[in-house]
PDB file of C-alpha atoms in Angstrom:
ATOM      1  CA  THR A  10      -1.609   9.736 -18.552  1.00 32.00           C
ATOM      2  CA  MET A  11      -2.139  11.489 -15.047  1.00 34.00           C
ATOM      3  CA  ALA A  12      -0.642   8.757 -13.245  1.00 36.00           C
ATOM      4  CA  THR A  13       2.842   9.437 -11.897  1.00 37.00           C
ATOM      5  CA  MET A  14       5.516   7.590  -9.431  1.00 35.00           C
ATOM      6  CA  GLU A  15       8.404   9.315  -7.656  1.00 35.00           C
ATOM      7  CA  ASN A  16      11.725   7.735  -8.198  1.00 35.00           C
ATOM      8  CA  ASN A  17      14.454   7.600  -5.784  1.00 32.00           C
ATOM      9  CA  ASP A  18      16.493  10.274  -7.890  1.00 32.00           C
ATOM     10  CA  LYS A  19      13.144  12.485  -7.647  1.00 33.00           C
ATOM     11  CA  ASN A  20      12.741  11.700 -11.440  1.00 31.00           C
ATOM     12  CA  THR A  21       9.394  11.322 -12.175  1.00 32.00           C
ATOM     13  CA  ALA A  22       8.250   8.431 -14.735  1.00 32.00           C
ATOM     14  CA  LYS A  23       4.922   8.249 -16.039  1.00 34.00           C
ATOM     15  CA  ILE A  24       3.291   4.933 -14.996  1.00 38.00           C
ATOM     16  CA  GLY A  25       1.366   3.727 -18.187  1.00 33.00           C
ATOM     17  CA  SER A  26       3.633   5.378 -20.728  1.00 31.00           C
ATOM     18  CA  GLN A  27       7.013   3.289 -19.482  1.00 33.00           C
ATOM     19  CA  ASP A  28       7.689  -0.434 -18.598  1.00 38.00           C
ATOM     20  CA  PRO A  29       8.217  -0.285 -14.344  1.00 41.00           C
ATOM     21  CA  SER A  30      11.236  -2.464 -15.065  1.00 41.00           C
ATOM     22  CA  SER A  31      13.153   0.055 -16.882  1.00 40.00           C
ATOM     23  CA  THR A  32      13.179   2.703 -13.980  1.00 43.00           C
ATOM     24  CA  ALA A  33      16.697   4.104 -13.164  1.00 44.00           C
ATOM     25  CA  ASP A  34      16.528   2.008 -10.059  1.00 47.00           C
ATOM     26  CA  ASP A  35      15.758  -1.438 -10.602  1.00 57.00           C
ATOM     27  CA  GLU A  36      15.909  -2.237  -7.022  1.00 70.00           C
ATOM     28  CA  TYR A  37      12.929   0.372  -6.271  1.00 72.00           C
ATOM     29  CA  ALA A  38      10.904  -0.922  -3.346  1.00 83.00           C
ATOM     30  CA  PRO A  39       8.149   1.690  -1.728  1.00 90.00           C
ATOM     31  CA  SER A  40       6.851   0.992   1.763  1.00 93.00           C
ATOM     32  CA  THR A  41       4.037   3.505   0.939  1.00 94.00           C
ATOM     33  CA  VAL A  42       1.758   4.058  -1.958  1.00 94.00           C
ATOM     34  CA  LEU A  43      -0.295   7.642  -2.242  1.00 94.00           C
ATOM     35  CA  ILE A  44      -2.850   7.730  -4.478  1.00 94.00           C
ATOM     36  CA  MET A  45      -4.642  10.903  -5.761  1.00 94.00           C
ATOM     37  CA  LEU A  46      -7.787  10.540  -7.155  1.00 94.00           C
ATOM     38  CA  GLY A  47      -9.329  13.463  -9.235  1.00 91.00           C
ATOM     39  CA  SER A  48      -8.202  16.809  -9.618  1.00 83.00           C
ATOM     40  CA  MET A  49      -5.599  17.914  -6.552  1.00 75.00           C
ATOM     41  CA  HIS A  50      -3.977  21.157  -6.374  1.00 66.00           C
ATOM     42  CA  PHE A  51      -1.298  19.929  -4.067  1.00 64.00           C
ATOM     43  CA  GLU A  52       2.013  17.874  -5.264  1.00 64.00           C
ATOM     44  CA  HIS A  53       3.405  15.211  -2.919  1.00 60.00           C
ATOM     45  CA  ALA A  54       7.139  16.522  -1.784  1.00 63.00           C
ATOM     46  CA  GLY A  55       8.524  13.381  -2.771  1.00 62.00           C
ATOM     47  CA  SER A  56      10.082  10.713  -1.102  1.00 65.00           C
ATOM     48  CA  ALA A  57      12.459   7.762  -1.905  1.00 70.00           C
ATOM     49  CA  ASP A  58      10.010   5.052  -0.604  1.00 87.00           C
ATOM     50  CA  VAL A  59       6.549   6.713  -1.682  1.00 90.00           C
ATOM     51  CA  LEU A  60       5.060   5.467  -4.829  1.00 92.00           C
ATOM     52  CA  SER A  61       2.943   8.454  -6.072  1.00 90.00           C
ATOM     53  CA  LEU A  62      -0.324   7.887  -8.337  1.00 92.00           C
ATOM     54  CA  LYS A  63      -2.411  10.741  -9.621  1.00 92.00           C
ATOM     55  CA  ILE A  64      -5.936   9.479 -11.483  1.00 94.00           C
ATOM     56  CA  ALA A  65      -7.847  12.195 -12.780  1.00 93.00           C
ATOM     57  CA  SER A  66     -10.323  10.064 -14.899  1.00 93.00           C
ATOM     58  CA  PRO A  67     -11.824   6.073 -14.335  1.00 94.00           C
ATOM     59  CA  ASP A  68     -10.275   5.665 -17.802  1.00 94.00           C
ATOM     60  CA  GLU A  69      -6.716   5.923 -16.505  1.00 94.00           C
ATOM     61  CA  ARG A  70      -7.409   3.992 -13.236  1.00 95.00           C
ATOM     62  CA  LEU A  71      -7.000   0.161 -14.267  1.00 94.00           C
ATOM     63  CA  GLU A  72      -3.929   0.901 -16.014  1.00 95.00           C
ATOM     64  CA  ALA A  73      -2.295   3.044 -13.449  1.00 95.00           C
ATOM     65  CA  LEU A  74      -2.979   0.737 -10.641  1.00 96.00           C
ATOM     66  CA  GLN A  75      -1.765  -2.236 -12.738  1.00 95.00           C
ATOM     67  CA  ASN A  76       1.432  -0.382 -13.590  1.00 94.00           C
ATOM     68  CA  ALA A  77       1.702   0.703  -9.784  1.00 94.00           C
ATOM     69  CA  SER A  78       1.108  -2.964  -8.373  1.00 93.00           C
ATOM     70  CA  SER A  79       3.617  -4.510 -10.597  1.00 92.00           C
ATOM     71  CA  MET A  80       6.336  -2.696  -8.717  1.00 91.00           C
ATOM     72  CA  ILE A  81       5.286  -3.897  -5.366  1.00 93.00           C
ATOM     73  CA  LYS A  82       6.449  -6.925  -3.489  1.00 93.00           C
ATOM     74  CA  PRO A  83       4.149  -9.175  -1.486  1.00 94.00           C
ATOM     75  CA  ASN A  84       4.106  -7.920   1.946  1.00 95.00           C
ATOM     76  CA  SER A  85       6.288  -4.735   1.752  1.00 94.00           C
ATOM     77  CA  LEU A  86       3.627  -2.288   2.435  1.00 95.00           C
ATOM     78  CA  GLU A  87       3.287  -0.150   5.297  1.00 96.00           C
ATOM     79  CA  SER A  88       0.443   2.055   4.316  1.00 96.00           C
ATOM     80  CA  VAL A  89      -1.673   3.046   1.379  1.00 97.00           C
ATOM     81  CA  HIS A  90      -3.101   6.326   1.586  1.00 96.00           C
ATOM     82  CA  VAL A  91      -5.918   7.579  -0.992  1.00 96.00           C
ATOM     83  CA  VAL A  92      -6.990  10.986  -1.413  1.00 95.00           C
ATOM     84  CA  LEU A  93      -9.942  12.091  -2.961  1.00 95.00           C
ATOM     85  CA  LYS A  94     -12.824  14.784  -2.809  1.00 93.00           C
ATOM     86  CA  SER A  95     -16.392  13.744  -1.822  1.00 92.00           C
ATOM     87  CA  ALA A  96     -17.849  14.448  -5.270  1.00 90.00           C
ATOM     88  CA  SER A  97     -15.067  11.954  -6.942  1.00 92.00           C
ATOM     89  CA  ILE A  98     -16.283   8.830  -4.785  1.00 94.00           C
ATOM     90  CA  SER A  99     -19.081   8.089  -7.281  1.00 92.00           C
ATOM     91  CA  SER A 100     -16.955   8.461 -10.130  1.00 93.00           C
ATOM     92  CA  LEU A 101     -13.227   7.479  -9.535  1.00 94.00           C
ATOM     93  CA  PHE A 102     -13.321   5.497  -6.556  1.00 95.00           C
ATOM     94  CA  ASP A 103     -13.828   1.646  -6.579  1.00 92.00           C
ATOM     95  CA  GLU A 104     -12.972  -1.354  -4.644  1.00 93.00           C
ATOM     96  CA  SER A 105     -10.061  -2.124  -7.036  1.00 94.00           C
ATOM     97  CA  VAL A 106      -8.065   1.113  -5.771  1.00 94.00           C
ATOM     98  CA  LEU A 107      -7.733  -0.775  -2.132  1.00 95.00           C
ATOM     99  CA  SER A 108      -7.748  -4.518  -3.633  1.00 95.00           C
ATOM    100  CA  THR A 109      -4.849  -3.970  -6.034  1.00 95.00           C
ATOM    101  CA  PHE A 110      -2.549  -3.179  -3.369  1.00 96.00           C
ATOM    102  CA  TYR A 111      -3.947  -6.002  -0.696  1.00 96.00           C
ATOM    103  CA  GLU A 112      -1.278  -8.239  -1.334  1.00 95.00           C
ATOM    104  CA  GLY A 113       1.375  -6.347  -0.582  1.00 96.00           C
ATOM    105  CA  LEU A 114       0.850  -4.797   2.547  1.00 96.00           C
ATOM    106  CA  ALA A 115       2.374  -6.392   5.487  1.00 95.00           C
ATOM    107  CA  PRO A 116      -0.310  -8.334   7.274  1.00 95.00           C
ATOM    108  CA  GLY A 117      -1.338  -7.386  10.606  1.00 94.00           C
ATOM    109  CA  THR A 118       0.430  -4.282  10.136  1.00 95.00           C
ATOM    110  CA  GLY A 119      -0.079  -2.777   7.004  1.00 96.00           C
ATOM    111  CA  GLU A 120      -2.631   0.184   6.993  1.00 97.00           C
ATOM    112  CA  VAL A 121      -5.019   1.918   4.532  1.00 97.00           C
ATOM    113  CA  MET A 122      -5.967   5.546   5.100  1.00 97.00           C
ATOM    114  CA  ILE A 123      -8.586   7.393   3.254  1.00 97.00           C
ATOM    115  CA  HIS A 124      -8.997  10.884   3.251  1.00 96.00           C
ATOM    116  CA  VAL A 125     -12.122  12.156   1.948  1.00 95.00           C
ATOM    117  CA  LEU A 126     -12.009  16.184   1.542  1.00 93.00           C
ATOM    118  CA  PRO A 127     -14.890  18.339   1.315  1.00 91.00           C
ATOM    119  CA  GLU A 128     -15.249  19.961  -2.338  1.00 83.00           C
ATOM    120  CA  SER A 129     -13.781  23.170  -1.056  1.00 78.00           C
ATOM    121  CA  SER A 130     -12.170  24.756   2.156  1.00 75.00           C
ATOM    122  CA  ALA A 131     -15.103  26.905   1.853  1.00 72.00           C
ATOM    123  CA  ALA A 132     -17.455  24.276   1.833  1.00 69.00           C
ATOM    124  CA  ALA A 133     -15.715  22.479   4.808  1.00 73.00           C
ATOM    125  CA  ALA A 134     -17.610  24.791   7.387  1.00 74.00           C
ATOM    126  CA  ASP A 135     -20.967  24.683   5.738  1.00 79.00           C
ATOM    127  CA  MET A 136     -20.850  21.271   3.916  1.00 86.00           C
ATOM    128  CA  PRO A 137     -18.330  18.922   5.833  1.00 89.00           C
ATOM    129  CA  VAL A 138     -17.826  15.436   4.613  1.00 91.00           C
ATOM    130  CA  GLN A 139     -20.243  13.031   6.848  1.00 89.00           C
ATOM    131  CA  ALA A 140     -20.747   9.525   7.129  1.00 89.00           C
ATOM    132  CA  GLY A 141     -23.107   8.659   5.010  1.00 91.00           C
ATOM    133  CA  ASP A 142     -21.026  10.248   2.086  1.00 92.00           C
ATOM    134  CA  VAL A 143     -18.265   7.153   2.843  1.00 94.00           C
ATOM    135  CA  ASP A 144     -20.712   4.388   2.861  1.00 94.00           C
ATOM    136  CA  THR A 145     -19.288   2.904  -0.817  1.00 94.00           C
ATOM    137  CA  ILE A 146     -15.830   3.308   0.619  1.00 96.00           C
ATOM    138  CA  ARG A 147     -16.547   1.604   3.989  1.00 95.00           C
ATOM    139  CA  MET A 148     -18.320  -1.046   2.050  1.00 95.00           C
ATOM    140  CA  SER A 149     -15.214  -1.519  -0.002  1.00 95.00           C
ATOM    141  CA  LEU A 150     -12.872  -1.834   2.911  1.00 96.00           C
ATOM    142  CA  VAL A 151     -14.783  -4.856   3.866  1.00 93.00           C
ATOM    143  CA  MET A 152     -15.271  -6.683   0.613  1.00 94.00           C
ATOM    144  CA  ALA A 153     -11.701  -5.974  -0.144  1.00 95.00           C
ATOM    145  CA  GLY A 154     -10.770  -8.015   3.511  1.00 95.00           C
ATOM    146  CA  TYR A 155      -9.770  -5.100   5.426  1.00 97.00           C
ATOM    147  CA  ARG A 156     -10.509  -4.509   9.026  1.00 96.00           C
ATOM    148  CA  LEU A 157     -11.896  -1.230   9.582  1.00 96.00           C
ATOM    149  CA  GLU A 158     -10.062   0.303  12.601  1.00 96.00           C
ATOM    150  CA  MET A 159     -11.047   4.111  12.830  1.00 96.00           C
ATOM    151  CA  GLU A 160     -13.169   6.674  11.050  1.00 96.00           C
ATOM    152  CA  GLN A 161     -13.249  10.198  12.381  1.00 95.00           C
ATOM    153  CA  SER A 162     -14.075  13.808  10.908  1.00 92.00           C
ATOM    154  CA  GLU A 163     -11.565  16.412  10.799  1.00 90.00           C
ATOM    155  CA  ASP A 164     -11.555  19.677   9.726  1.00 89.00           C
ATOM    156  CA  GLY A 165     -14.550  18.835   7.281  1.00 90.00           C
ATOM    157  CA  SER A 166     -12.968  16.048   5.887  1.00 93.00           C
ATOM    158  CA  TRP A 167     -13.393  12.106   6.798  1.00 95.00           C
ATOM    159  CA  ILE A 168     -10.946   9.810   7.481  1.00 96.00           C
ATOM    160  CA  LEU A 169     -11.058   6.045   7.292  1.00 97.00           C
ATOM    161  CA  ALA A 170      -7.828   3.677   8.552  1.00 97.00           C
ATOM    162  CA  ALA A 171      -8.361  -0.360   7.985  1.00 97.00           C
ATOM    163  CA  LYS A 172      -5.472  -2.631   8.461  1.00 97.00           C
ATOM    164  CA  LYS A 173      -4.785  -6.047   6.593  1.00 96.00           C
ATOM    165  CA  PRO A 174      -5.620  -8.539   8.950  1.00 95.00           C
ATOM    166  CA  GLY A 175      -3.339 -11.456  10.011  1.00 91.00           C
ATOM    167  CA  VAL A 176      -0.072 -12.051  11.868  1.00 86.00           C
ATOM    168  CA  PRO A 177       2.727  -9.520  11.571  1.00 82.00           C
ATOM    169  CA  GLU A 178       5.896 -11.562  10.206  1.00 72.00           C
ATOM    170  CA  ASP A 179       8.475 -11.951  12.777  1.00 64.00           C
ATOM    171  CA  ASP A 180      12.045 -12.028  11.777  1.00 52.00           C
ATOM    172  CA  ASP A 181      12.878 -13.693  14.842  1.00 50.00           C
ATOM    173  CA  ASP A 182      10.660 -16.595  14.784  1.00 50.00           C
ATOM    174  CA  ASP A 183      12.380 -17.268  11.320  1.00 49.00           C
ATOM    175  CA  ASP A 184      15.986 -17.050  12.706  1.00 49.00           C
ATOM    176  CA  ASP A 185      15.181 -19.655  15.208  1.00 50.00           C
ATOM    177  CA  ASP A 186      13.774 -22.127  12.924  1.00 50.00           C
ATOM    178  CA  GLN A 187      16.889 -21.505  10.597  1.00 50.00           C
ATOM    179  CA  GLU A 188      19.317 -21.984  13.504  1.00 49.00           C
ATOM    180  CA  LYS A 189      17.351 -25.352  14.464  1.00 48.00           C
ATOM    181  CA  GLU A 190      17.640 -26.536  11.047  1.00 51.00           C
ATOM    182  CA  GLU A 191      21.638 -26.085  10.662  1.00 51.00           C
ATOM    183  CA  GLU A 192      21.760 -27.817  14.268  1.00 50.00           C
ATOM    184  CA  GLU A 193      20.214 -30.697  12.734  1.00 50.00           C
ATOM    185  CA  ASP A 194      22.408 -30.651   9.450  1.00 52.00           C
ATOM    186  CA  ASN A 195      25.567 -30.008  11.776  1.00 53.00           C
ATOM    187  CA  GLY A 196      24.285 -32.837  14.251  1.00 53.00           C
ATOM    188  CA  GLY A 197      23.720 -35.499  11.100  1.00 50.00           C
ATOM    189  CA  THR A 198      27.321 -34.478   9.577  1.00 49.00           C
ATOM    190  CA  ARG A 199      29.158 -35.062  12.674  1.00 49.00           C
ATOM    191  CA  ASN A 200      27.526 -38.347  13.415  1.00 50.00           C
ATOM    192  CA  LYS A 201      28.465 -39.368   9.729  1.00 50.00           C
ATOM    193  CA  GLU A 202      31.969 -37.980  10.673  1.00 51.00           C
ATOM    194  CA  LYS A 203      31.983 -40.190  13.905  1.00 50.00           C
ATOM    195  CA  GLU A 204      30.951 -43.309  11.539  1.00 52.00           C
ATOM    196  CA  GLU A 205      33.698 -42.599   9.060  1.00 53.00           C
ATOM    197  CA  THR A 206      36.322 -42.083  11.629  1.00 52.00           C
ATOM    198  CA  SER A 207      35.153 -45.418  13.619  1.00 50.00           C
TER     199      SER A 207
END
């Protein structure tokens, strides 16, 4: 299997060939997912909080995505990056690449970045990726529930950025609610104590 994940110790476990729950670090909680579709001639430098997947064929896609998504806690991801060459859009890209990690992305702040590269660096000048080349990706973002934020051409590549809609979770509000509940509980306890001593 070509799909891999990077662990905290920079050990690499093959997704699909190993149960995610048996990784060396049971508390592994990535904040970023990097998905490389097709043959890529570069390696991710590795970081403890990045889950890195390589998917070389459509046959690997479903199993690799399911195994990877099982490691993601709801609303815990900051970003998902998808890197692919323009020729791989029709064969390797489909909506499941985006929908698999939707629940894992934080509402309002969770971002998906899709980097569509030209076939080669030589082709970047003569045949850059065009807006029409990414119609399928654009539609998949919308169908998966994301809000398209930005599109731009850069050095022959095409980059799309989208966010998961929603209101960011605010920890301060949760603390205020908890304090109110504690005050109510303490108030109720004090009233009972007063009744008992009277």
